[in-house]
Structure formats: C-alpha cells, structure tokens
XYZ file of C-alpha atoms in Angstrom:
702
model
C 1.130 24.000 -19.949
C 4.500 25.375 -21.295
C 6.393 22.521 -19.913
C 3.418 20.049 -21.424
C 3.836 21.319 -24.926
C 7.816 21.263 -24.429
C 7.657 17.404 -23.546
C 5.204 17.023 -26.444
C 7.410 18.317 -28.602
C 10.285 16.734 -27.130
C 13.066 19.535 -28.230
C 14.014 22.921 -27.063
C 14.643 26.054 -28.551
C 18.375 25.149 -29.037
C 17.624 22.154 -30.121
C 15.603 23.534 -33.268
C 18.443 26.294 -33.771
C 20.787 23.144 -34.161
C 18.753 20.979 -35.956
C 17.653 24.120 -38.630
C 21.634 24.686 -38.867
C 21.953 21.402 -39.607
C 19.230 21.322 -42.399
C 20.975 24.421 -44.011
C 24.550 22.459 -43.688
C 22.480 19.882 -45.700
C 21.381 21.617 -48.437
C 24.643 23.443 -48.882
C 26.542 20.339 -49.389
C 23.928 18.776 -51.725
C 24.499 22.286 -53.591
C 28.259 21.361 -53.782
C 28.063 17.979 -55.124
C 26.186 19.466 -57.932
C 27.583 22.331 -59.007
C 31.302 21.331 -58.390
C 31.689 23.540 -55.188
C 30.991 26.501 -57.317
C 30.347 29.676 -55.392
C 28.012 32.140 -57.287
C 28.153 35.759 -56.298
C 24.814 37.177 -54.333
C 24.132 40.184 -56.012
C 24.104 38.763 -59.688
C 21.602 35.917 -58.155
C 19.210 38.654 -57.206
C 19.564 40.076 -60.656
C 19.212 37.163 -62.337
C 15.693 36.591 -60.747
C 13.659 39.695 -62.188
C 14.792 37.927 -65.573
C 14.347 41.786 -66.868
C 14.833 45.667 -66.185
C 14.816 46.264 -62.583
C 11.993 48.394 -61.111
C 12.445 50.646 -58.092
C 11.007 48.130 -55.815
C 12.716 45.326 -57.259
C 16.126 47.760 -56.558
C 15.134 48.191 -53.228
C 14.688 44.661 -52.299
C 17.977 43.982 -53.782
C 19.323 46.773 -51.587
C 17.674 45.307 -48.764
C 18.925 41.601 -49.216
C 22.684 42.710 -50.326
C 22.770 44.475 -47.106
C 21.324 41.521 -45.352
C 24.005 38.915 -46.890
C 26.715 41.994 -46.017
C 25.938 41.819 -42.344
C 25.620 37.784 -42.763
C 29.468 37.542 -43.897
C 30.679 40.207 -41.653
C 29.221 38.361 -38.438
C 30.532 36.000 -36.516
C 28.717 32.455 -37.849
C 26.870 34.011 -40.617
C 26.070 32.207 -43.715
C 28.048 34.025 -45.675
C 31.511 32.165 -45.173
C 31.321 28.277 -44.712
C 34.239 26.361 -43.349
C 35.614 23.407 -45.181
C 34.479 20.175 -43.315
C 35.937 16.680 -43.883
C 34.290 14.386 -46.007
C 33.602 12.095 -43.039
C 31.538 14.597 -41.091
C 29.584 15.071 -44.327
C 28.582 11.852 -44.797
C 27.766 11.701 -40.879
C 25.416 14.552 -41.275
C 23.529 13.136 -44.247
C 22.805 9.951 -42.268
C 21.399 11.691 -39.411
C 19.324 13.807 -42.117
C 18.175 10.398 -44.021
C 17.616 9.012 -40.608
C 15.753 11.824 -39.236
C 13.423 12.229 -42.355
C 12.886 8.226 -41.730
C 11.560 8.569 -38.503
C 9.214 11.817 -39.555
C 7.582 9.415 -42.216
C 6.708 6.923 -39.584
C 5.524 9.549 -37.321
C 3.188 10.853 -39.931
C 2.283 7.582 -41.193
C 1.099 6.662 -37.401
C -0.959 10.021 -37.121
C -2.490 9.581 -40.046
C -3.662 5.902 -39.362
C -4.226 6.065 -35.776
C -4.851 9.642 -34.554
C -7.043 10.371 -37.252
C -4.838 13.957 -38.073
C -5.629 15.636 -41.341
C -1.990 15.988 -42.178
C -1.262 16.735 -46.079
C 0.462 14.216 -48.005
C 3.928 16.025 -47.665
C 3.741 17.303 -44.386
C 6.720 17.968 -42.354
C 7.803 18.248 -38.686
C 6.075 21.580 -38.330
C 2.771 20.139 -39.245
C 3.269 17.283 -36.715
C 4.028 19.720 -33.835
C 1.164 21.956 -34.806
C -1.499 19.000 -35.103
C 0.267 17.667 -31.568
C -0.066 21.379 -30.048
C -3.473 21.870 -31.416
C -4.618 18.610 -29.593
C -3.144 19.810 -26.243
C -5.140 23.162 -26.693
C -2.784 25.441 -27.966
C -3.286 27.945 -30.677
C -0.822 27.918 -33.522
C -1.096 30.692 -36.266
C 0.138 30.099 -39.813
C 3.329 32.106 -39.083
C 4.331 29.543 -36.121
C 3.228 32.437 -33.747
C 2.268 29.899 -30.517
C 0.388 30.512 -27.428
C -1.805 28.525 -24.771
C -5.552 28.756 -25.319
C -5.744 29.620 -21.542
C -4.119 33.209 -22.160
C -7.121 33.789 -24.101
C -8.898 34.217 -20.597
C -11.933 31.925 -19.335
C -14.359 30.811 -21.965
C -17.922 29.594 -21.672
C -18.184 25.910 -21.722
C -18.750 24.313 -25.202
C -17.506 27.441 -26.820
C -14.180 27.271 -29.131
C -11.754 30.440 -29.477
C -10.825 30.895 -33.184
C -7.351 33.258 -33.514
C -7.818 36.140 -36.173
C -5.339 38.126 -37.244
C -5.387 41.961 -35.687
C -4.966 43.565 -39.292
C -8.202 44.461 -40.339
C -8.655 46.855 -42.886
C -10.753 50.253 -42.436
C -13.379 51.210 -45.086
C -11.361 54.154 -46.239
C -8.290 51.655 -46.968
C -7.948 50.142 -50.498
C -7.767 46.470 -49.931
C -5.134 46.178 -53.044
C -2.725 48.866 -50.882
C -3.181 46.215 -47.803
C -2.126 43.054 -49.801
C -5.307 41.269 -48.738
C -6.964 38.887 -51.163
C -8.832 36.428 -48.903
C -12.310 37.203 -47.965
C -14.385 35.861 -44.989
C -15.164 32.276 -44.955
C -18.891 30.830 -44.980
C -20.429 29.320 -41.737
C -20.158 25.852 -43.475
C -16.248 26.415 -43.995
C -15.916 27.806 -40.607
C -17.790 24.567 -39.420
C -15.649 22.355 -41.695
C -12.387 23.578 -39.772
C -10.866 22.028 -36.873
C -12.093 24.865 -34.539
C -9.262 24.200 -31.580
C -6.575 27.016 -32.952
C -7.722 27.565 -36.303
C -6.386 30.833 -38.074
C -8.889 33.035 -40.312
C -6.951 35.437 -42.481
C -7.982 39.189 -42.262
C -10.316 40.354 -44.962
C -11.400 43.538 -46.796
C -14.740 45.147 -45.922
C -15.020 45.361 -50.084
C -15.243 41.526 -49.943
C -18.739 41.534 -47.978
C -22.128 42.296 -49.093
C -22.662 45.999 -48.991
C -25.046 45.946 -46.202
C -22.462 44.418 -44.049
C -19.738 46.802 -44.491
C -21.007 49.341 -42.073
C -21.611 46.423 -39.586
C -18.108 45.351 -40.431
C -16.649 48.591 -39.352
C -17.987 48.315 -35.637
C -15.306 45.266 -35.306
C -12.187 47.206 -35.917
C -10.923 48.103 -32.339
C -7.505 49.715 -31.162
C -6.133 46.663 -29.303
C -7.948 47.366 -25.855
C -9.676 45.011 -24.049
C -13.308 45.735 -25.862
C -15.574 43.049 -26.860
C -17.615 43.520 -29.800
C -20.125 41.545 -31.664
C -19.456 40.016 -35.253
C -22.304 40.201 -37.993
C -21.291 36.947 -39.826
C -20.418 34.782 -37.016
C -22.574 35.230 -34.364
C -20.369 35.371 -31.654
C -18.135 38.074 -29.788
C -14.515 38.998 -30.691
C -12.083 39.984 -27.634
C -9.211 41.929 -28.091
C -5.950 40.105 -26.208
C -2.990 41.906 -27.023
C -2.807 43.071 -30.433
C -4.811 39.521 -31.599
C -8.578 39.298 -31.882
C -10.058 36.215 -30.748
C -13.650 34.871 -31.724
C -15.982 33.323 -29.320
C -17.805 31.255 -31.624
C -21.045 28.747 -30.328
C -20.578 25.947 -33.055
C -24.158 25.366 -34.533
C -23.970 22.305 -36.177
C -26.476 20.575 -37.414
C -27.635 17.237 -36.552
C -26.452 13.727 -38.724
C -29.532 12.540 -40.294
C -29.495 8.965 -40.160
C -32.760 8.059 -41.604
C -32.879 5.303 -44.323
C -29.255 4.290 -42.775
C -28.718 0.640 -41.718
C -30.868 -0.974 -38.926
C -28.222 -1.693 -35.758
C -30.330 -3.839 -33.400
C -29.904 -2.632 -29.803
C -30.254 -4.932 -26.868
C -30.140 -3.663 -23.109
C -28.133 -5.558 -20.482
C -30.183 -6.939 -17.627
C -29.096 -5.993 -14.135
C -26.636 -8.238 -12.834
C -28.296 -9.311 -9.727
C -31.541 -10.096 -11.849
C -31.052 -13.762 -10.693
C -30.141 -14.495 -7.050
C -27.421 -17.311 -5.634
C -30.654 -19.668 -5.685
C -31.452 -19.318 -9.101
C -34.342 -17.287 -8.287
C -35.670 -14.109 -9.905
C -35.501 -11.144 -7.357
C -37.683 -8.873 -8.902
C -40.258 -10.315 -11.429
C -43.200 -7.693 -11.563
C -40.694 -4.892 -11.464
C -38.697 -6.308 -14.378
C -41.772 -7.032 -16.439
C -42.509 -3.510 -15.866
C -39.203 -2.299 -17.196
C -39.520 -4.651 -20.250
C -42.661 -3.571 -21.602
C -41.657 -0.197 -21.457
C -38.393 -1.182 -23.264
C -40.593 -3.090 -25.912
C -42.531 -0.010 -26.489
C -39.744 2.024 -27.710
C -38.588 -1.107 -29.945
C -35.889 -2.275 -28.219
C -34.864 -5.256 -29.902
C -34.012 -7.738 -27.099
C -32.248 -8.075 -23.679
C -28.639 -9.308 -22.772
C -28.459 -11.412 -19.481
C -25.349 -13.108 -17.720
C -25.408 -16.744 -16.839
C -23.432 -17.279 -14.216
C -21.482 -20.534 -13.784
C -21.308 -19.650 -9.842
C -25.049 -20.156 -9.807
C -26.007 -22.815 -12.019
C -23.212 -25.496 -10.957
C -22.435 -23.701 -7.917
C -23.089 -26.305 -5.315
C -21.577 -29.583 -7.130
C -19.737 -30.646 -10.431
C -21.986 -31.431 -12.730
C -24.888 -30.612 -10.983
C -27.140 -27.698 -12.839
C -29.955 -25.546 -11.616
C -31.513 -23.262 -14.576
C -34.810 -22.572 -12.859
C -34.528 -18.822 -12.664
C -33.490 -18.577 -16.042
C -36.407 -20.337 -17.388
C -38.553 -18.296 -15.864
C -36.799 -15.054 -17.091
C -36.357 -16.214 -20.711
C -40.326 -17.192 -20.416
C -41.034 -13.324 -19.679
C -38.587 -12.028 -22.441
C -39.958 -14.113 -25.200
C -43.666 -13.756 -24.214
C -42.608 -9.969 -25.215
C -41.172 -10.768 -28.356
C -37.826 -9.521 -27.277
C -34.762 -11.520 -28.349
C -31.830 -12.802 -26.077
C -28.533 -12.636 -26.122
C -26.888 -14.633 -23.478
C -23.473 -14.480 -21.701
C -21.881 -17.797 -20.643
C -19.741 -16.129 -17.541
C -17.290 -18.365 -16.216
C -15.738 -15.840 -14.191
C -16.833 -14.332 -10.815
C -18.800 -10.778 -10.154
C -17.805 -8.363 -7.802
C -14.682 -6.207 -6.810
C -14.834 -4.644 -10.294
C -15.625 -1.288 -11.619
C -19.553 -1.587 -11.631
C -20.248 -4.500 -9.897
C -22.883 -4.008 -7.812
C -23.573 -7.762 -6.590
C -21.109 -10.629 -5.469
C -21.239 -13.772 -7.302
C -18.145 -16.102 -6.835
C -17.037 -19.003 -8.598
C -18.900 -22.307 -8.041
C -17.903 -23.631 -3.977
C -16.528 -26.627 -5.056
C -14.251 -24.919 -7.433
C -13.059 -22.233 -4.330
C -12.536 -25.609 -2.177
C -9.970 -26.867 -4.865
C -8.174 -23.618 -4.601
C -7.798 -23.776 -1.314
C -5.660 -26.906 -1.500
C -4.324 -25.804 -5.007
C -4.237 -22.403 -5.511
C -1.977 -22.608 -8.659
C -5.524 -22.745 -10.402
C -5.931 -19.304 -10.521
C -3.686 -16.344 -12.272
C -0.727 -15.126 -10.107
C 1.516 -12.135 -10.198
C 4.902 -12.090 -9.426
C 4.339 -11.292 -5.687
C 2.470 -14.741 -5.617
C -1.081 -13.022 -4.816
C -3.822 -15.326 -6.620
C -7.231 -13.875 -8.172
C -9.817 -16.068 -7.611
C -11.842 -13.819 -10.384
C -11.227 -16.812 -13.012
C -9.302 -20.135 -13.825
C -5.839 -20.205 -14.898
C -5.480 -20.848 -18.782
C -2.768 -23.034 -17.403
C -5.230 -25.670 -16.453
C -7.155 -25.487 -19.687
C -5.706 -29.019 -20.339
C -4.999 -30.427 -16.880
C -7.316 -32.560 -15.093
C -7.364 -30.889 -11.641
C -10.887 -29.785 -10.960
C -12.604 -33.512 -9.840
C -11.140 -35.490 -13.022
C -11.875 -32.618 -15.356
C -10.240 -29.869 -17.349
C -11.341 -26.441 -16.991
C -12.078 -26.570 -21.283
C -14.399 -29.726 -20.199
C -16.359 -28.162 -17.329
C -16.804 -25.097 -19.749
C -18.135 -27.298 -22.736
C -20.256 -29.186 -20.096
C -21.827 -26.041 -18.279
C -22.484 -25.307 -22.397
C -23.989 -28.210 -23.651
C -26.022 -28.388 -20.415
C -27.625 -24.903 -21.259
C -28.172 -25.983 -25.109
C -30.091 -28.832 -23.957
C -32.508 -26.978 -21.342
C -33.265 -24.154 -23.551
C -33.511 -26.573 -26.711
C -37.054 -24.971 -27.820
C -35.773 -21.067 -27.324
C -32.486 -21.911 -29.867
C -35.295 -23.814 -32.372
C -37.317 -20.826 -32.312
C -34.628 -18.447 -32.944
C -35.437 -16.599 -29.523
C -31.585 -16.862 -28.461
C -29.943 -14.548 -31.346
C -26.380 -14.858 -30.022
C -23.998 -16.583 -27.137
C -21.441 -14.605 -25.873
C -18.596 -16.719 -24.604
C -17.063 -15.820 -21.179
C -12.956 -16.279 -22.002
C -11.412 -14.464 -18.793
C -12.057 -11.894 -16.346
C -15.264 -9.551 -16.628
C -15.977 -12.119 -19.736
C -13.230 -10.738 -21.688
C -10.362 -12.193 -23.822
C -7.355 -10.752 -21.371
C -5.478 -11.391 -18.543
C -6.498 -10.073 -15.164
C -3.553 -7.623 -15.489
C -5.184 -4.752 -13.358
C -7.393 -6.190 -10.801
C -8.617 -3.559 -8.160
C -8.634 -5.935 -5.340
C -4.933 -5.953 -5.544
C -4.691 -2.172 -5.618
C -4.551 -1.210 -9.393
C -5.672 2.231 -9.898
C -6.018 4.152 -13.040
C -3.811 4.456 -15.315
C -1.704 1.913 -13.654
C 0.092 -0.323 -16.526
C -0.908 -3.389 -14.501
C 1.139 -6.577 -14.148
C 1.717 -9.848 -16.058
C -0.233 -12.638 -14.638
C 1.523 -15.976 -15.300
C 3.333 -17.105 -12.243
C 0.730 -19.889 -11.066
C 2.674 -23.356 -11.664
C 0.872 -24.254 -14.837
C 1.645 -21.196 -17.028
C 5.617 -20.907 -15.536
C 6.022 -24.916 -17.009
C 4.360 -23.696 -20.209
C 7.075 -20.978 -20.412
C 10.217 -23.110 -19.427
C 8.932 -25.533 -21.980
C 8.538 -22.486 -24.714
C 12.158 -20.977 -23.506
C 13.935 -24.542 -24.056
C 12.120 -25.265 -27.269
C 13.971 -21.688 -28.322
C 17.073 -23.068 -27.057
C 17.512 -20.538 -24.385
C 16.328 -22.133 -21.247
C 17.404 -19.171 -18.974
C 14.743 -17.130 -20.559
C 11.935 -19.330 -18.901
C 11.314 -16.842 -16.468
C 9.155 -13.560 -16.327
C 10.724 -9.909 -16.504
C 11.928 -8.286 -13.425
C 11.820 -4.889 -14.643
C 8.607 -4.528 -15.774
C 7.407 -2.574 -12.544
C 4.152 -2.874 -10.295
C 0.362 -2.247 -10.825
C 0.271 1.205 -10.572
C 3.928 2.247 -12.488
C 4.364 4.547 -15.676
C 5.818 2.707 -18.537
C 9.202 5.326 -18.152
C 9.369 4.294 -14.660
C 10.340 0.839 -15.945
C 13.276 -0.934 -17.689
C 10.981 -3.103 -19.508
C 8.192 -0.571 -20.903
C 10.010 2.635 -21.256
C 11.008 3.821 -24.858
C 14.138 1.344 -26.226
C 13.077 -0.922 -23.069
C 13.393 -4.338 -22.628
C 10.129 -5.357 -24.026
C 11.616 -5.383 -27.813
C 14.864 -6.968 -26.916
C 15.418 -10.590 -28.035
C 13.974 -11.939 -24.387
C 11.288 -9.522 -24.253
C 9.840 -10.166 -27.824
C 10.239 -13.938 -27.162
C 8.496 -13.368 -23.724
C 5.872 -11.446 -25.424
C 5.029 -13.927 -28.320
C 4.826 -16.507 -25.972
C 2.305 -14.724 -23.353
C 0.033 -13.304 -26.388
C 0.004 -17.213 -27.587
C -1.313 -18.411 -24.332
C -4.060 -15.953 -24.990
C -5.233 -16.314 -28.199
C -4.831 -20.422 -27.763
C -7.243 -20.160 -24.863
C -9.726 -18.563 -27.057
C -9.485 -21.048 -29.857
C -9.985 -23.622 -27.474
C -12.877 -22.738 -25.797
C -14.626 -21.005 -28.978
C -13.972 -24.207 -30.847
C -16.213 -26.372 -28.064
C -18.872 -23.404 -27.707
C -19.165 -23.821 -31.776
C -19.699 -27.629 -31.049
C -22.511 -26.752 -28.078
C -24.347 -24.052 -30.188
C -24.003 -25.291 -33.685
C -26.156 -22.681 -35.746
C -26.138 -20.006 -33.456
C -24.084 -17.145 -33.620
C -21.304 -16.933 -30.868
C -19.215 -13.901 -29.816
C -15.766 -12.885 -27.934
C -15.698 -9.804 -26.335
C -12.590 -7.425 -25.952
C -12.134 -4.578 -23.701
C -10.625 -1.281 -25.010
C -7.215 -0.671 -22.950
C -6.558 2.563 -24.251
C -4.256 4.403 -21.780
C -0.621 4.205 -22.903
C -1.920 3.941 -26.462
C -0.174 6.675 -27.575
C 3.276 5.515 -26.094
C 6.076 3.247 -27.865
C 5.368 0.151 -26.087
C 1.358 0.075 -25.208
C 2.196 -1.146 -21.736
C -1.315 -1.633 -20.463
C -1.977 -4.049 -23.549
C 1.149 -5.737 -22.869
C 0.183 -7.071 -19.471
C -3.063 -7.791 -20.439
C -2.273 -10.254 -23.042
C -2.507 -7.960 -26.522
C 1.213 -7.911 -27.967
C 0.367 -4.468 -29.544
C 3.348 -1.976 -29.455
C 3.655 0.956 -31.981
C 5.603 -1.167 -34.405
C 3.280 -4.603 -34.372
C -0.442 -5.205 -34.759
C -1.241 -7.122 -31.774
C -5.245 -7.745 -32.786
C -4.498 -9.448 -36.264
C -4.009 -12.758 -34.766
C -6.896 -12.727 -32.070
C -9.249 -11.538 -35.091
C -8.161 -14.160 -37.323
C -9.105 -16.968 -34.621
C -12.491 -15.275 -34.578
C -12.573 -15.588 -38.158
C -11.875 -19.366 -37.887
C -14.942 -20.183 -35.404
C -17.280 -17.497 -37.188
C -17.740 -15.537 -34.222
C -18.452 -12.191 -33.399
C -16.548 -9.660 -31.646
C -17.741 -7.540 -28.996
C -15.514 -4.768 -28.394
C -16.361 -2.274 -25.631
C -15.037 1.454 -25.779
C -17.172 3.157 -28.421
C -17.703 5.944 -25.929
C -14.732 6.461 -24.005
C -13.641 9.520 -25.619
C -15.684 10.852 -22.677
C -12.217 9.910 -20.564
C -10.492 12.494 -22.999
C -11.752 15.609 -20.721
C -10.077 13.674 -17.787
C -6.911 14.916 -16.064
C -5.471 11.655 -15.844
C -6.324 10.897 -19.433
C -4.080 13.259 -20.775
C -1.247 12.062 -18.221
C -2.003 8.599 -19.411
C -1.360 9.377 -22.926
C -4.417 7.448 -23.777
C -6.125 7.103 -27.243
C -9.777 5.009 -26.841
C -10.737 6.271 -30.518
C -7.685 5.356 -32.099
C -7.478 1.710 -30.285
C -11.204 1.507 -31.206
C -10.559 1.987 -35.145
C -7.260 -0.089 -34.995
C -9.379 -3.074 -33.746
C -12.605 -2.206 -35.645
C -10.495 -2.037 -38.925
C -8.521 -5.597 -38.092
C -11.854 -7.277 -37.655
C -13.284 -5.948 -40.747
C -10.413 -6.475 -42.940
C -10.740 -10.518 -42.301
C -14.534 -10.140 -42.601
C -15.418 -10.710 -38.800
C -18.587 -9.187 -37.682
C -18.376 -6.398 -34.900
C -20.884 -5.558 -32.166
C -20.103 -3.390 -29.247
C -21.387 -2.241 -25.888
C -20.863 1.085 -24.105
C -18.169 0.626 -21.189
C -19.330 3.872 -19.236
C -22.878 5.018 -18.619
C -24.143 7.488 -20.839
C -27.607 9.129 -20.856
C -26.859 12.715 -22.871
C -26.751 13.325 -26.440
C -23.287 13.785 -26.992
C -22.471 10.104 -25.749
C -25.460 8.933 -28.145
C -23.980 10.763 -31.159
C -20.604 9.543 -30.469
C -21.831 5.494 -30.401
C -23.780 6.326 -33.839
C -20.862 8.036 -35.364
C -18.881 4.860 -34.520
C -21.472 2.251 -34.900
C -22.136 3.890 -38.563
C -19.133 5.243 -39.776
C -19.782 8.193 -42.373
C -16.660 8.046 -44.318
C -16.549 3.999 -44.647
C -16.447 3.627 -48.241
C -17.855 0.156 -48.209
C -20.877 1.007 -46.131
C -19.634 -1.022 -43.204
C -21.467 -1.016 -39.547
C -21.891 -2.678 -36.345
C -23.655 -5.965 -36.260
C -25.686 -5.274 -33.026
C -25.240 -2.594 -30.282
C -25.736 -3.577 -26.229
C -26.717 -0.689 -23.826
C -24.909 -1.092 -20.209
C -27.306 -1.373 -18.759
C -31.131 -1.342 -17.395
C -31.612 0.825 -14.364
C -33.602 3.029 -12.766
C -31.627 6.224 -13.910
C -32.183 4.928 -17.679
C -35.930 4.962 -16.668
C -36.430 8.907 -15.961
C -37.900 10.738 -17.954
C -35.541 13.030 -19.755
C -32.962 9.981 -19.717
C -35.401 7.816 -21.551
C -36.685 10.296 -24.285
C -32.979 10.836 -25.245
C -32.396 6.723 -24.850
C -35.637 6.550 -27.282
C -34.389 8.950 -30.057
C -30.847 6.943 -30.220
C -32.649 3.760 -30.413
C -34.674 5.769 -33.702
C -31.257 6.581 -35.277
C -29.715 3.094 -34.678
C -32.760 1.515 -36.437
C -32.578 4.204 -39.307
C -35.461 5.634 -38.733
C -36.291 9.473 -39.278
C -35.967 11.704 -35.753
C -36.711 15.289 -35.998
C -33.352 17.131 -36.562
C -31.661 19.090 -33.834
C -29.388 21.813 -33.702
C -26.968 21.569 -30.567
C -23.754 22.970 -29.295
C -20.660 21.770 -29.768
C-alpha cells in the first residue's frame, strides 16, 4: 500500500523537500523585487506584529521565534542567510513554478469535472493528494498525518472508520484551557461527510447536553487497546496508538423517488428465445414469465432480431415467422416492444450463452475474401461483424454492406407494419458493430484478450488500409498510411507501449492524424447506417448503443477507448462528434455502464485505473448538451438493492439543475435468477421507484 500511494502521489519525500524549498525561494525572490532587496530585522518584525505593548505570552513567543531564527542563521543551509543567485536562475525558477501551477490547475479542473471530487475553488496540491489518498483508502488528518486504513485492524463489512483526535478533555478540565471550541457534529452532518478518512475535531463535554456528559466521560481512555461505545454516534471506538478510531455503521435514509419523473423500464428477453429455424423455443414458459412481468407494471420487453436467422440461407430471403408469434404474444399482454436489429454474431463474448453466426452466405464470401472482416495487426480476422471498410464496396453478391443492412430493415418494416402503426414498437436500436455497439472489435475474447488489456487497433483489412493510405496522401504524408507499430498487443498496459504511454506517440503529429482518421471512420459508419434506418423507420424512434470502456480512463491516453475508436484522451472530448451525429438523425443514445461501479471493488479495477462513473457522466453530459435523449441498460447482472440504487441515482440525478433524466432503462436480462422470490421483490421495488411511485422508505447500511 505504501508503494501504491507513492505511485499515486508521484513524488518522494526528498522531491517534496526540494519543491518546498523552491517555493520558499520563489516567494523570497518576489519579496526582493518588490522591496528593492531590503532585509528586515527579524526581531523588529516580531515586535511590530503585536501593534501594542508586549505581554508576557507575546514576549515568550518572541523569544522562541528569535531563538529559532538564530538557529537558522547558525545552521548550514538555514533560511536566515541566502546566497545571491544569478538573474537567469531566478527566471528559470519562476518559469518552473508557473508551469507547476498550471499543471496543478489542470489537474484540479479534471478532478472536479470528471472525478466528482469535492475540492474547494482555491485548492492546492495538498488538497489533491489528500483527496486521492482518501480515494485509495488512506486516512488523512488535517495536520497532514497520513496512515493506511488497514493499520486500524480488520473492520466489519459495510463499516467505515473515522479518525478522531486522541486529545479528549476530561470533565474536570475547563474547555477554554485546552483551546477546544468545536462541538460534536450532528448525525446529519456526519452522514454528509465523506466517511473515508474524515477527521472529527475533539470536543469538550461541556458542549454536550448535561445528560450526555457523564456518558461522554466513559470514552476517555488511556491509549490502550480498549473498545468503548459512543453514546451519540452509536458505534464503537478503538484506541490505536495515540489515535482513537470510531467504527460507524452509516444508517442512511433511503431517497424518496415518489413524484419524480416516470422512466419506462424494459426487460431484455433471453438471447435464444428464437432458434436458428426462426421458431420460438419455449412459448409457454415465456408467456408465464411475461405475465409476471406485466403484473409488476414492466413497460415492455427488448428483443434481438438476428440477421443470421432471418436472412441466414440466401441473400434477400427473409424469414420472420418466429418473431411474428413472439410479437403477437407480447402485444396481447399490452407490453411495448424495443427491437434490436442485430447485424453481428452472437457467441464468444461475455454473457453469450447461445451461438448465432452471421448468415451462411456471408461466411462463404468471407472464406474467399476474408478482408470483409475486421483484421488486427497480426492478420487475425474477426467474423463477429463486417468491416466498415466495405460499407460502400459491392462485395456481397453485388450489394454493399450498407445496402444489405437497409434491405433487412426495410423488410422488417414492411412485415410488421401494423405494430408500427399501432405504436406497439416504441424504438428500433440499430446494430452498428460488435455486440450491436458503435465501436471497433478491439478486445475480442476469442483472440486472447483479457480484462484490463488495452486491446488492438482493427484497421488492417484491405479496405480500411486503402482508406488510411488515401487519407495520408491527402494530408501530404504518404508514409503515414500505416497503423502504429508500437501500440502493444491485446493484453498490454499503456505504460508498456511507446504509443499509449504518457508523452507517447498517440499525441505526436502522426498519432493525432491516425487517431483522427480511425475515429472518423467510426462516426461515418454510424452516419451512413442511421441515415438509412431513419428512412426505413420514419416516425419511430431509432437508437444507437455505446458501451462504457472505463478501464485506463484515469490515464492520459485512455488507451482502451482509443483502440475501440473513441478518440478521447485527457485533452480531447472524444464523444462530441458521436452525439452530434446522433443529433443529426434524431437518434437516442443507449449507454451501457450505469452500474459498473460494482467493479470499483475489484482488485484488477484498481490496477486498471478505471473510472466507470466518470466516463458515464462525461458521455451523458455530452449527449445532454446537444439535447440527445439517453437511455441505458445494465452491463452486469444485478439483483441487489445497492446496484438498483446506483442505477436510480444515475437515471434521476438529484443535483441536475434542469431536472434531466434517462428516457428509458432496459434490464438485462430475463432469467430464472430474476424470477426468484427475493430478487423479484427487489426488482418490483426498483420498477416503482423508476416510475416515480411511492415505496416504503428503508434504512440501509452503506
């Protein structure tokens, strides 16, 4: 832990001493310039500070300060006598100080905007270090004393420890003699604090009600290893060395969501609800589950329409039979439908429990022309979806990829025309890449990727390389028509590569050119497909899905986002162009990462410097800034109260000044585990809160 916090801070004790010395010299230089190199006698400064007749205490203070000054003058390296430095050295020192302050300002701005750190306006580097240390689980006292929370001994689950000053005043000693002025905080103030390493000032028992004074004296210890109860806090207090630690089970009242905005809740149906013959797998069992969902006022269901099923055997021949029966069953129960046009394969990714490949005739074309698939630097093909390089290439039996997508969507629109006219289908989500998401398949599990690897660029098929070379020639640098050769492999870390490390090639002239082109291909693909989807489904809401690639978000390069096509390093907003494109087509953004805070407790998550919550709010605000509606879905299974509460807080931000909220939420997914009694009761309460209905308030331990 000590090495972790040293890495977090980035400086050693010797470096801090040098920095402090530099600050002292800088201030001294400013004084020299303003006062004309005048030296003021230290004793006269002390005498003038009182502004009146000296008292006994002030004389003692002067004697102590004068003694310290004499020690400094007589000590080598002391501050009493300064050497004369050349003007050039002073200017260099000032320049370094300005650069340091500028960096500090940018760090503070980033933490306030993306990290939700409660930093004061004129915060300095000490505040930043303290905030990061508390985030890492350390305890930081106001005087700068810092120690790891683990040194306090094991704590019960759900209990936060609060460092309390060991200087407690006994009832026999007047508080004024100890200089203690602050009182105990109320329970509301304690709950409002960040309970990770919060310092509570010591207090006099005379600040307490008389009924509590006698009880308060019982918590005053001799610094031994005793544990005593606190009458006001309701926890217990341990003595660790000369510090006293309070175990505080936080009893926080549940937020009341009654009379808040109603957010529709949909439930994603199982992946294999329709088999490869386009038939329903278990219609009777599904009907029972749908009735149960309807009984708790679920608004509707979401279902994948798989390209590999409906056009699986021959181009232009569509089979919608299984979906017709499914849609009829859903609409008879007065449930709405959200339909996903899934132009990718199912299987091989996290959470996939069935295998639905691309159409058979597409696979045949791929065997003779593998460049229709995304390709990595080693030449490995990914048949999960078609490369965006063939969007306008007639390589699919005389059709381009975009034409194939449009023909399928138009067939669906014609086949289910009555459901569109009756308003049964509330939204069409258009698949734009792997897992139906607008991104490159940069981290395929089938190629050995494991979390939290940075992934690899997927631009090495013939068609995308041709586009890259064309862009490089147009820029006037034909030798830029290649992918990076120092970007590592799927499971590399950013600091292990020359491209993604701090100050790496990602921020060079070539790096910026390549990443601009790479991300522009992504935006252009979404623009082309959504323009045709808007034409096919005129009058119906369309949507595009983005995933939250949160790992390495706290690094400068954001490597995992870069390989996936999101040009979002720390000095650039990589989602502005995407939401602008969605705004053009009046499309909704479906963002999947509302409950990824669960990963924060994972050991690998800490090493990956991820920030799922910061990423979520960046994308959400980027969309809301241009008035793009945002829906969401959970990326991980969730059945507990804490996960649902996090989703609710994200769906209905309490502090948003404009009262904005998500347009809908989709729960992934319908399963026997969800139908278990305890889980389903929690799910029912979640639906009521999303709908803004009154639910009995609960008190829970955080």
